Short mmCIF file of C-alpha atoms in Angstrom, two decimals:
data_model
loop_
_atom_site.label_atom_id
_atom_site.label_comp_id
_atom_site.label_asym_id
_atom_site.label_seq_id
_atom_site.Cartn_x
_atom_site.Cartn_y
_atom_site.Cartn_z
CA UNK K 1 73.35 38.54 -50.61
CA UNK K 2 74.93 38.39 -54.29
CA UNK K 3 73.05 35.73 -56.53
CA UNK K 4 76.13 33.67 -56.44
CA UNK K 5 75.34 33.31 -52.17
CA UNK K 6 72.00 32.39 -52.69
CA UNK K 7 72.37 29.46 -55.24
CA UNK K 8 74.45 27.87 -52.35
CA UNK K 9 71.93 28.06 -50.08
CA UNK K 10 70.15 24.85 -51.23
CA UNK K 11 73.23 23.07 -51.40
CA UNK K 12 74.54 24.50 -48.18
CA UNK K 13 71.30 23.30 -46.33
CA UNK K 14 71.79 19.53 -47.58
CA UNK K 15 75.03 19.70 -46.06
CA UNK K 16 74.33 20.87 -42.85
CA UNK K 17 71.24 18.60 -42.78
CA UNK K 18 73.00 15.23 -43.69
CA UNK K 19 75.93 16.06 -41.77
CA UNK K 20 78.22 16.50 -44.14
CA UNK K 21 79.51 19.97 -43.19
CA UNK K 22 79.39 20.00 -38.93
CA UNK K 23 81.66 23.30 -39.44
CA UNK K 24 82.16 26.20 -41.21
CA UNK K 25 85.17 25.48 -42.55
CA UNK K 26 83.66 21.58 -44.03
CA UNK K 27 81.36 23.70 -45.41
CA UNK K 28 83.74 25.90 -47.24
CA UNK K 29 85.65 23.22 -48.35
CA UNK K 30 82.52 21.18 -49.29
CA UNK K 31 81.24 24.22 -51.74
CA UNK K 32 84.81 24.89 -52.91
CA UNK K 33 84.26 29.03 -51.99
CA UNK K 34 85.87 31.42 -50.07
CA UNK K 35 85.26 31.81 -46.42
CA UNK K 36 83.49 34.47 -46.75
CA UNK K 37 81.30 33.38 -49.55
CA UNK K 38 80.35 30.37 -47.04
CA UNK K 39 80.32 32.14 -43.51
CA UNK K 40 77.33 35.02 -45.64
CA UNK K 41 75.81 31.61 -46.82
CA UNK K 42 75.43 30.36 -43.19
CA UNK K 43 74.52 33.44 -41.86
CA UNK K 44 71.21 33.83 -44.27
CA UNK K 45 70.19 29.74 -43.51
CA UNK K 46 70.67 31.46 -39.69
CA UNK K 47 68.46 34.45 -40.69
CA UNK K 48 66.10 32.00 -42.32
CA UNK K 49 65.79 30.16 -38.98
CA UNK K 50 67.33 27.05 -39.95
CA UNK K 51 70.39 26.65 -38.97
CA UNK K 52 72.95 27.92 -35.87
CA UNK K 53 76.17 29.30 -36.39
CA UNK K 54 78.05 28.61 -33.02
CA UNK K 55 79.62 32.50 -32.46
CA UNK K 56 82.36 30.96 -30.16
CA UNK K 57 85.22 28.87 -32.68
CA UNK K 58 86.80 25.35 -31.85
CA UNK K 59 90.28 23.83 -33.18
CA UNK K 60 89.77 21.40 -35.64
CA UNK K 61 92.69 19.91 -35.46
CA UNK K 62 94.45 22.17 -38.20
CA UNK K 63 94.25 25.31 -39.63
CA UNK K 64 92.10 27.64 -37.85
CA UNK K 65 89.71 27.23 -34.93
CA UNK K 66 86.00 26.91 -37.57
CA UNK K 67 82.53 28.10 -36.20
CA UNK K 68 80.32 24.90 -35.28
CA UNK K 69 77.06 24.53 -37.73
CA UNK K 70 73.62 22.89 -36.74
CA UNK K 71 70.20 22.59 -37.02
CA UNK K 72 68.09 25.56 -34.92
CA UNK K 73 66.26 23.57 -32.45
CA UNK K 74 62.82 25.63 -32.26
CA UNK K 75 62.94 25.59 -36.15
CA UNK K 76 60.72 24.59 -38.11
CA UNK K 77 58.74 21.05 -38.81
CA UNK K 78 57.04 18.68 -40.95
CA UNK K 79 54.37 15.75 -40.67
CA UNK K 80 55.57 12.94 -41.79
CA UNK K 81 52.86 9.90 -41.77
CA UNK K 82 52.83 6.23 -43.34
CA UNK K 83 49.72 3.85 -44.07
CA UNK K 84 50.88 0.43 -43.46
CA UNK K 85 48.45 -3.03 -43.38
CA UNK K 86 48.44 -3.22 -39.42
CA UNK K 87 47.69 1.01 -39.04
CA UNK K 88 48.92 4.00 -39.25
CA UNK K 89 51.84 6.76 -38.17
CA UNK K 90 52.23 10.20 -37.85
CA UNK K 91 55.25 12.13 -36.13
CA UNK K 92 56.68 15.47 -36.45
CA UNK K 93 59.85 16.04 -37.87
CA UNK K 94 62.18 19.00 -38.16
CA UNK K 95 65.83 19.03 -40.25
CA UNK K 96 68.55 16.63 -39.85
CA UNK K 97 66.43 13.53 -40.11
CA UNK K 98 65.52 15.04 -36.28
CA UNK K 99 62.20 12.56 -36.14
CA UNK K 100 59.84 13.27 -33.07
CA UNK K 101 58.24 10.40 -31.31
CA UNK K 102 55.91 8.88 -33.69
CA UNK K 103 52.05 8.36 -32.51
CA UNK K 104 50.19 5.35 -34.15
CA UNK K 105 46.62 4.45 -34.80
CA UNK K 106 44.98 1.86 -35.74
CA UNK K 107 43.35 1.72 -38.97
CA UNK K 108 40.01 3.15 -39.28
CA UNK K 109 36.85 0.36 -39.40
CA UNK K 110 35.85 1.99 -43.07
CA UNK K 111 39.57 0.80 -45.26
CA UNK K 112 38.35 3.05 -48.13
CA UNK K 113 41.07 5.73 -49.77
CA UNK K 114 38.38 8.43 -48.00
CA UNK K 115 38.48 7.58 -44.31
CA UNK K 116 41.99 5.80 -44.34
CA UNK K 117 43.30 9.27 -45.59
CA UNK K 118 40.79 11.46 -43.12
CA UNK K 119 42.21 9.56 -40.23
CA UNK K 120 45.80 10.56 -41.22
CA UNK K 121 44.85 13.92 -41.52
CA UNK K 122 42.97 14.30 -38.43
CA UNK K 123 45.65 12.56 -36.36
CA UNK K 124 48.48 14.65 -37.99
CA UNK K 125 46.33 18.16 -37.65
CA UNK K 126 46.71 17.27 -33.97
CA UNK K 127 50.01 16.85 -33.79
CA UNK K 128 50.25 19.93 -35.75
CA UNK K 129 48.22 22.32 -33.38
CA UNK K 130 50.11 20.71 -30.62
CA UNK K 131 53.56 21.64 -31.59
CA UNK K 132 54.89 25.08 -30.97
CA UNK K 133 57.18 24.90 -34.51
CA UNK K 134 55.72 26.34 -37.67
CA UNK K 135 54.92 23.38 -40.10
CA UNK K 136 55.78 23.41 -43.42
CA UNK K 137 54.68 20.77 -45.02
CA UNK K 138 53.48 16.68 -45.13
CA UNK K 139 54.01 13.99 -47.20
CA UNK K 140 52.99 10.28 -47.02
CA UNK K 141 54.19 6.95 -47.17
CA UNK K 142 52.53 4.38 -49.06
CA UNK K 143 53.02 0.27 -48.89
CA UNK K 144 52.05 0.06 -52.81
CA UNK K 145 53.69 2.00 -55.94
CA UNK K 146 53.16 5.34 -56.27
CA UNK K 147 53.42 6.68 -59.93
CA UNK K 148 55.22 9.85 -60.39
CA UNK K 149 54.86 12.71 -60.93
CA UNK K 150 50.48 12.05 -61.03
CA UNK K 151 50.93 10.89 -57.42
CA UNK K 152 48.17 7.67 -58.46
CA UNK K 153 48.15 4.13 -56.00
CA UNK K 154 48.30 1.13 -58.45
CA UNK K 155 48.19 -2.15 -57.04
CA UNK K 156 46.84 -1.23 -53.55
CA UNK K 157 46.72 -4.52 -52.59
CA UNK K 158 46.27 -4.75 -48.61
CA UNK K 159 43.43 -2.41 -48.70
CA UNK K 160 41.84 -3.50 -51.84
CA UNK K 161 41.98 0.19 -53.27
CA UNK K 162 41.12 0.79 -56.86
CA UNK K 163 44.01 1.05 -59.32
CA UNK K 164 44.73 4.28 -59.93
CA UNK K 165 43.43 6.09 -56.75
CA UNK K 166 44.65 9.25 -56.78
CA UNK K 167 46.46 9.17 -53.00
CA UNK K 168 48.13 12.52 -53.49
CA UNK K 169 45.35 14.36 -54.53
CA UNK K 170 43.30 13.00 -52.15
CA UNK K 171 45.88 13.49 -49.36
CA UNK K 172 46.08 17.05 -50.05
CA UNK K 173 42.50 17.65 -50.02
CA UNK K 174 42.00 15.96 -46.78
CA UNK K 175 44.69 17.51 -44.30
CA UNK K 176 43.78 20.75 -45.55
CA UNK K 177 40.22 20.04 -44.82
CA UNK K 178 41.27 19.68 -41.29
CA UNK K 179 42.18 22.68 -38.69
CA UNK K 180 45.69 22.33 -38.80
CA UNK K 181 46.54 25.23 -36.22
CA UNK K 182 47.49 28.90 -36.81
CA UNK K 183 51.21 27.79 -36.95
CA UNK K 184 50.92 25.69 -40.07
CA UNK K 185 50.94 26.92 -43.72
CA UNK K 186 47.90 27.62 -45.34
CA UNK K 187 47.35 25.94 -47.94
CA UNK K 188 49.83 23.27 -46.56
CA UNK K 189 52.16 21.70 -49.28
CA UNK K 190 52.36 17.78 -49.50
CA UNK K 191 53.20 14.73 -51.55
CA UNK K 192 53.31 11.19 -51.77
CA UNK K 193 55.53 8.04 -52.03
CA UNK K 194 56.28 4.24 -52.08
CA UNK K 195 57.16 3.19 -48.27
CA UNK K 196 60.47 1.50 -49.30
CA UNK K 197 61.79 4.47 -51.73
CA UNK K 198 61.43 7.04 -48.81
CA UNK K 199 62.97 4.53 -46.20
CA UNK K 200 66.12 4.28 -49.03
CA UNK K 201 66.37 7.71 -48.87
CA UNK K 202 66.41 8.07 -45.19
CA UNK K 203 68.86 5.33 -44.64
CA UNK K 204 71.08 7.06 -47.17
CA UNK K 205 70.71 10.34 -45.67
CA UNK K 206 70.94 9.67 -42.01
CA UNK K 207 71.94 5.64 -41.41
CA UNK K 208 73.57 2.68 -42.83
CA UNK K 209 73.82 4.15 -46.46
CA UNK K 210 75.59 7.14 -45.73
CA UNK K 211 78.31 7.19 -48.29
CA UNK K 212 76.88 4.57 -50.68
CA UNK K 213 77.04 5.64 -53.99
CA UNK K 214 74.88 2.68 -55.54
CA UNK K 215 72.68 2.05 -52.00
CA UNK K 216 70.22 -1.34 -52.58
CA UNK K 217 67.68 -1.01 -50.14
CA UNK K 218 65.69 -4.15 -49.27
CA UNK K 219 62.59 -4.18 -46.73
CA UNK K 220 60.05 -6.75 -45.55
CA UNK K 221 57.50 -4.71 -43.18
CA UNK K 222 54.07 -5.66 -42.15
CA UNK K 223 53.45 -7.40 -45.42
CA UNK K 224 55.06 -8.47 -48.52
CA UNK K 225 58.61 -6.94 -49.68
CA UNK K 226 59.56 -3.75 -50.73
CA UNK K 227 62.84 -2.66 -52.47
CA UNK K 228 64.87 0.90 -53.81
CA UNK K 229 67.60 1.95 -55.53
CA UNK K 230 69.51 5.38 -54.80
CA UNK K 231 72.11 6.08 -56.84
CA UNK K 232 74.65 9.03 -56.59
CA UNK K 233 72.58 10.22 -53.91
CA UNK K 234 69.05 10.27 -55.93
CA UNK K 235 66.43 7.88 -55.89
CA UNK K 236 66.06 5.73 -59.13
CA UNK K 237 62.11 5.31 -59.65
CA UNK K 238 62.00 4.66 -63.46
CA UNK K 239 60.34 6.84 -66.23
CA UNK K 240 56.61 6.48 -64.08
CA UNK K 241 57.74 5.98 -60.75
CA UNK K 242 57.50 1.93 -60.40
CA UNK K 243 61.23 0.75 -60.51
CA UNK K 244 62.20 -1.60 -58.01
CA UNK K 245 59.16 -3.47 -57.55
CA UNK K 246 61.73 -6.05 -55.74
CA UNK K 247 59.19 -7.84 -54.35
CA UNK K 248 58.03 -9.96 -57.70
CA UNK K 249 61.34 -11.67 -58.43
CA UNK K 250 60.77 -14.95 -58.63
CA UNK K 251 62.97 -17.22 -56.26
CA UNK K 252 60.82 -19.99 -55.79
CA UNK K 253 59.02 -21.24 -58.76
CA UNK K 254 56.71 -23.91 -57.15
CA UNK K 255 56.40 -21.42 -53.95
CA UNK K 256 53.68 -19.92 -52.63
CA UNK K 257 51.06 -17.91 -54.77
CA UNK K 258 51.23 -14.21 -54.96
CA UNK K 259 48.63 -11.32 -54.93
CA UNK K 260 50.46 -10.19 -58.32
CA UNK K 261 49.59 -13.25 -59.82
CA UNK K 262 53.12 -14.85 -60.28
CA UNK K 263 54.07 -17.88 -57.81
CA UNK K 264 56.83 -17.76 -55.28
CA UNK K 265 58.06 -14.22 -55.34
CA UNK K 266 60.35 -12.51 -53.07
CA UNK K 267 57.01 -10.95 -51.52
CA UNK K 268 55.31 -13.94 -50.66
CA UNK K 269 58.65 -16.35 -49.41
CA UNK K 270 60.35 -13.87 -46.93
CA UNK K 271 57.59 -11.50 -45.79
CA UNK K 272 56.75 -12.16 -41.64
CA UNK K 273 53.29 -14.27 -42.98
CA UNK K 274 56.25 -16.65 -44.84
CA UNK K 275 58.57 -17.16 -41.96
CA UNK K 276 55.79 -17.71 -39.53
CA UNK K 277 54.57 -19.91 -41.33
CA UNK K 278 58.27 -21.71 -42.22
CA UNK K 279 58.24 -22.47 -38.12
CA UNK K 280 54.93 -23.77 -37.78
CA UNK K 281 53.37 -20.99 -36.45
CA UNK K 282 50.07 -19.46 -36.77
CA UNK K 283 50.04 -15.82 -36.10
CA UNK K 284 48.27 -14.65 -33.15
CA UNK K 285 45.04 -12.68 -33.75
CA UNK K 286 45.35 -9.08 -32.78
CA UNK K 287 49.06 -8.90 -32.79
CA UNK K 288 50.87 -7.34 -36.07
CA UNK K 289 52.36 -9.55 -38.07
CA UNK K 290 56.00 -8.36 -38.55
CA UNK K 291 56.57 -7.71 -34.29
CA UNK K 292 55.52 -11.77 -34.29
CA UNK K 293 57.65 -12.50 -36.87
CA UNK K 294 60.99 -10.42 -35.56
CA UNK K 295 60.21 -11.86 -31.99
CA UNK K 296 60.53 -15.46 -33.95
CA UNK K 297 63.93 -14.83 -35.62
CA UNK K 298 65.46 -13.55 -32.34
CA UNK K 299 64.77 -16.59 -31.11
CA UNK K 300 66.54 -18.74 -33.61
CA UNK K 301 69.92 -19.29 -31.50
CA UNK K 302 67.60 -21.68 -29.22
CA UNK K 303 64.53 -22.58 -30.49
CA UNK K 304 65.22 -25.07 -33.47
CA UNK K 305 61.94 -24.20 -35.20
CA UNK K 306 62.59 -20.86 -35.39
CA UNK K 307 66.33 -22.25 -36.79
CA UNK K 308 65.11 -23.75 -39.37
CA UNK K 309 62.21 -21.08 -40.23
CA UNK K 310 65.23 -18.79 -40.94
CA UNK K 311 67.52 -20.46 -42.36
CA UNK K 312 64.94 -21.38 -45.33
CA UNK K 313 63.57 -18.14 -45.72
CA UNK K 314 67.14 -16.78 -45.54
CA UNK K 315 68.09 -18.71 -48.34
CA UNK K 316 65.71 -17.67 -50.64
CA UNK K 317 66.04 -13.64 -49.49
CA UNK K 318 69.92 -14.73 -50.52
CA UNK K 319 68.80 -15.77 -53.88
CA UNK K 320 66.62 -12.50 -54.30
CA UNK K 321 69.70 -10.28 -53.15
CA UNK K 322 71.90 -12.15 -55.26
CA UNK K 323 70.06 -11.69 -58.80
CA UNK K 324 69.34 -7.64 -57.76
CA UNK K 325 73.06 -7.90 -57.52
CA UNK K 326 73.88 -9.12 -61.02
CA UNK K 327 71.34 -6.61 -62.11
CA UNK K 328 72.56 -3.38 -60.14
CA UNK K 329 75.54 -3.90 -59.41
CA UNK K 330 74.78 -2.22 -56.03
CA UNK K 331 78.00 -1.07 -53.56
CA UNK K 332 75.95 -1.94 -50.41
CA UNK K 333 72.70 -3.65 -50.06
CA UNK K 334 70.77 -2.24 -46.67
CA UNK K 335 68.44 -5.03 -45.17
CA UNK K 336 65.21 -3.18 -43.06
CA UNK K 337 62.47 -4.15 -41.17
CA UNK K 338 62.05 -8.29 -41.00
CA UNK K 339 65.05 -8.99 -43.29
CA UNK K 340 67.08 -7.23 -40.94
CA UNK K 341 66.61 -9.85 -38.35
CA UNK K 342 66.92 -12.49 -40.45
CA UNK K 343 70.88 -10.79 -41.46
CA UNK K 344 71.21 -10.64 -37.58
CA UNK K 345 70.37 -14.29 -36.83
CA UNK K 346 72.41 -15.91 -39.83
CA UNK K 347 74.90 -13.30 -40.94
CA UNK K 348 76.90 -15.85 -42.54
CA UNK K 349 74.11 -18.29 -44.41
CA UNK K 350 72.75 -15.03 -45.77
CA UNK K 351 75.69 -13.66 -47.07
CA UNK K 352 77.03 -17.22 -48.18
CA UNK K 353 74.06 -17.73 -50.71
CA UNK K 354 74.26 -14.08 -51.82
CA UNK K 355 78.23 -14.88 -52.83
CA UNK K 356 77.80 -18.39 -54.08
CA UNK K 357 74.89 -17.15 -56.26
CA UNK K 358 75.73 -13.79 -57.50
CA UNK K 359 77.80 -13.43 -61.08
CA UNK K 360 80.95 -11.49 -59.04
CA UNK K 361 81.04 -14.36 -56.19
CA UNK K 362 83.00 -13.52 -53.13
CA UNK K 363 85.48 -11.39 -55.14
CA UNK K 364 84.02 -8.68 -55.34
CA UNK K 365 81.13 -9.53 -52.31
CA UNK K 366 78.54 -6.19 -52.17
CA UNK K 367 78.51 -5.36 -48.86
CA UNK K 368 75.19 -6.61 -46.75
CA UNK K 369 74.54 -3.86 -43.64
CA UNK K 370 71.58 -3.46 -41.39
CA UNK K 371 69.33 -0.23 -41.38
CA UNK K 372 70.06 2.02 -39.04
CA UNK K 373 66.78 4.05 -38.57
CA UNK K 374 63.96 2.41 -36.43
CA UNK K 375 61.51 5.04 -38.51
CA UNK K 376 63.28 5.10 -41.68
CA UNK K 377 59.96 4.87 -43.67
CA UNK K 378 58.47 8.05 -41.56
CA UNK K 379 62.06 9.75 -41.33
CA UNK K 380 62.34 9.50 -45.50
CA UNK K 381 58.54 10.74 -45.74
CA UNK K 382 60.03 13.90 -43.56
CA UNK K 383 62.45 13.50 -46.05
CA UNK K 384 59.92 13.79 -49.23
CA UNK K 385 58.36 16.70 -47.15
CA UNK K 386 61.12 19.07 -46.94
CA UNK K 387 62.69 18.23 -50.23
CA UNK K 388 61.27 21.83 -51.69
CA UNK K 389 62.92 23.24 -49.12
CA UNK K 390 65.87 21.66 -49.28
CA UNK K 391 65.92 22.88 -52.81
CA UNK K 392 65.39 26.57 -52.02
CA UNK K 393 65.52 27.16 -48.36
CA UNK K 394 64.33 31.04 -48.75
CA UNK K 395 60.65 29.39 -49.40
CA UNK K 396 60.79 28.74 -45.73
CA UNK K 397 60.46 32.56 -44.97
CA UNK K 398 57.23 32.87 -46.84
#
């Protein structure tokens, strides 16, 4: 193939893989080359195992009939796992945000960066050497920041890690410790991100942000808040990797107190903890926090405690959203994990306070959507995973 074929092939692959270019002639069109340049480009990404050129060509509605493109089913995988303060995930994940069925743990008794990462590895080795698909790579999810490119924890405050922990490094070292399984790379590549950036990128990718050119992504999971920015289709993670710490503006200033230090942040007023406790309730020992909390919302349209309980903490996610709006300017704001329920149960109060507070008002309203992906923090660490392929899909041969 010319060298003008295979710089395509990267960009080719991102199409296929988002969805952007179902058929060979999208594709063409999509690259702005001739149709042969594009049909040699998707025959190599065929060659390379990744994608399927459908040999028999349907109408499109004009022009001529285009060959059908897709992701090869038996191709290959990655692990994608995610640490969060109730346990832990791992699933297997191939191209085309194709996410397997996720298996989760519970956290190991010993919450050091050591065993929490050993039982990661250990459960994603054996869904490794359980799959029959090569496996190229891993990356993890993280609820604290993650600084780039050093891959260091700061902040880890649910499991009371030191600042600075070196997660990647120590990620790395401990899956390849591990039998991973003659079908895996040797040594196996990996890396390491903030939770909320990866489930930005996912959402963007493969759900409600498709098409977003300034995507706000806002997420309450099993703890605290979590926010990301992607913009033109990359994610924005500052100079270190630490933008968007969402979760620290204030919108309460004689709220609750904060693990940061600060007093009535975003993190503390409309995390699960902060609309349990809005309706009374005391969570019930044993059972995760954010599946109490999302069972409590949905019940808001008869239970007036649980009315109340959302409406408040609502309001103050609406005052949050509304001052990352003056900031970012974003064209749609993406609600995951609790905060989607709470956009469910009072679609109107939320969006109301976002309006009647933001500098634009309901002019020029940003547009408030639901996420999409039930995994999006596991489907954007698959994501992270096969970004070097993405990149230059010929790696995938070696």
């Amino acid at each position: 193939m010319p060298d003008r074929g295979r710089t395509l092939l990267g960009p080719a692959l991102a199409l296929v893989h988002t969805g952007r270019a179902p058929t060979r002639s999208a594709l063409t069109a999509a690259l702005d080359v001739t149709r042969a340049t594009a049909g040699a480009v998707a025959a190599e990404l065929a060659a390379l195992g990744l994608v399927t050129v459908d040999p028999h060509p349907v109408g499109t509605g004009r022009g001529r009939p285009s060959h059908r493109l897709g992701i090869t089913p038996e191709g290959p995988v990655v692990l994608a796992a995610q640490l969060h303060a109730d346990g832990l995930s791992v699933a297997l994940a191939g191209l085309g945000g194709d996410l397997g069925e996720p298996v989760h743990h519970p956290l190991p008794a010993a919450t050091g960066p050591e065993p929490m990462l050993g039982a990661i590895a250990e459960a994603g080795a054996a869904l490794v050497r359980g799959s029959r698909r090569r496996c190229l790579g891993a990356a993890l999810a993280l609820p604290n920041p993650v600084t780039e490119p050093e891959g260091a924890a700061l902040a880890a405050l649910h499991f009371g890690w030191p600042s600075g922990t070196p997660v990647a490094a120590l990620f790395a070292q401990q899956l390849n410790a591990v039998d991973l399984g003659p079908r895996a790379r040797h040594p196996l590549p990996t890396a390491v991100a903030n939770d909320a950036n990866l489930a930005a990128l996912a959402e963007h990718r493969h759900g409600a942000g498709r098409d977003a050119r300034h995507l706000l992504l806002v997420t309450s999971g099993h703890r605290g808040v979590g926010g990301a920015l992607v913009v033109d289709g990359r994610l924005h993670t500052g100079s270190t990797g630490l933008a968007l710490e969402v979760g620290h503006l204030t919108v309460d200033r004689c709220g609750r107190d904060c693990p940061c230090g600060n007093r009535g942040c975003l993190n503390v007023e409309t995390d699960p903890q902060a609309l349990l406790a809005a309706a009374g309730r005391t969570p019930t020992p044993g059972r995760p926090l954010l599946a109490e909390a999302r069972a409590l919302a949905r019940t808001a349209d008869h239970d007036p405690d649980a009315r109340k309980a959302v409406d408040e903490v609502a309001k103050l996610l609406g005052i949050g959203l509304a001052g990352l709006a003056n900031i970012l300017n974003p064209d749609r704001i993406v609600l995951s994990g609790l905060h989607r329920d709470l956009l469910t149960a009072a679609p109107d109060h939320l969006r109301s306070v976002v309006a009647d507070r933001s500098l634009w008002g309901r002019i020029c309203q940003v547009r408030i959507v639901p996420a999409e992906l039930e995994y999006a923090e596991l489907v954007g660490a698959a994501e992270l995973a096969w970004e070097p392929y993405l990149a230059d899909p010929q790696l995938a041969a070696r």
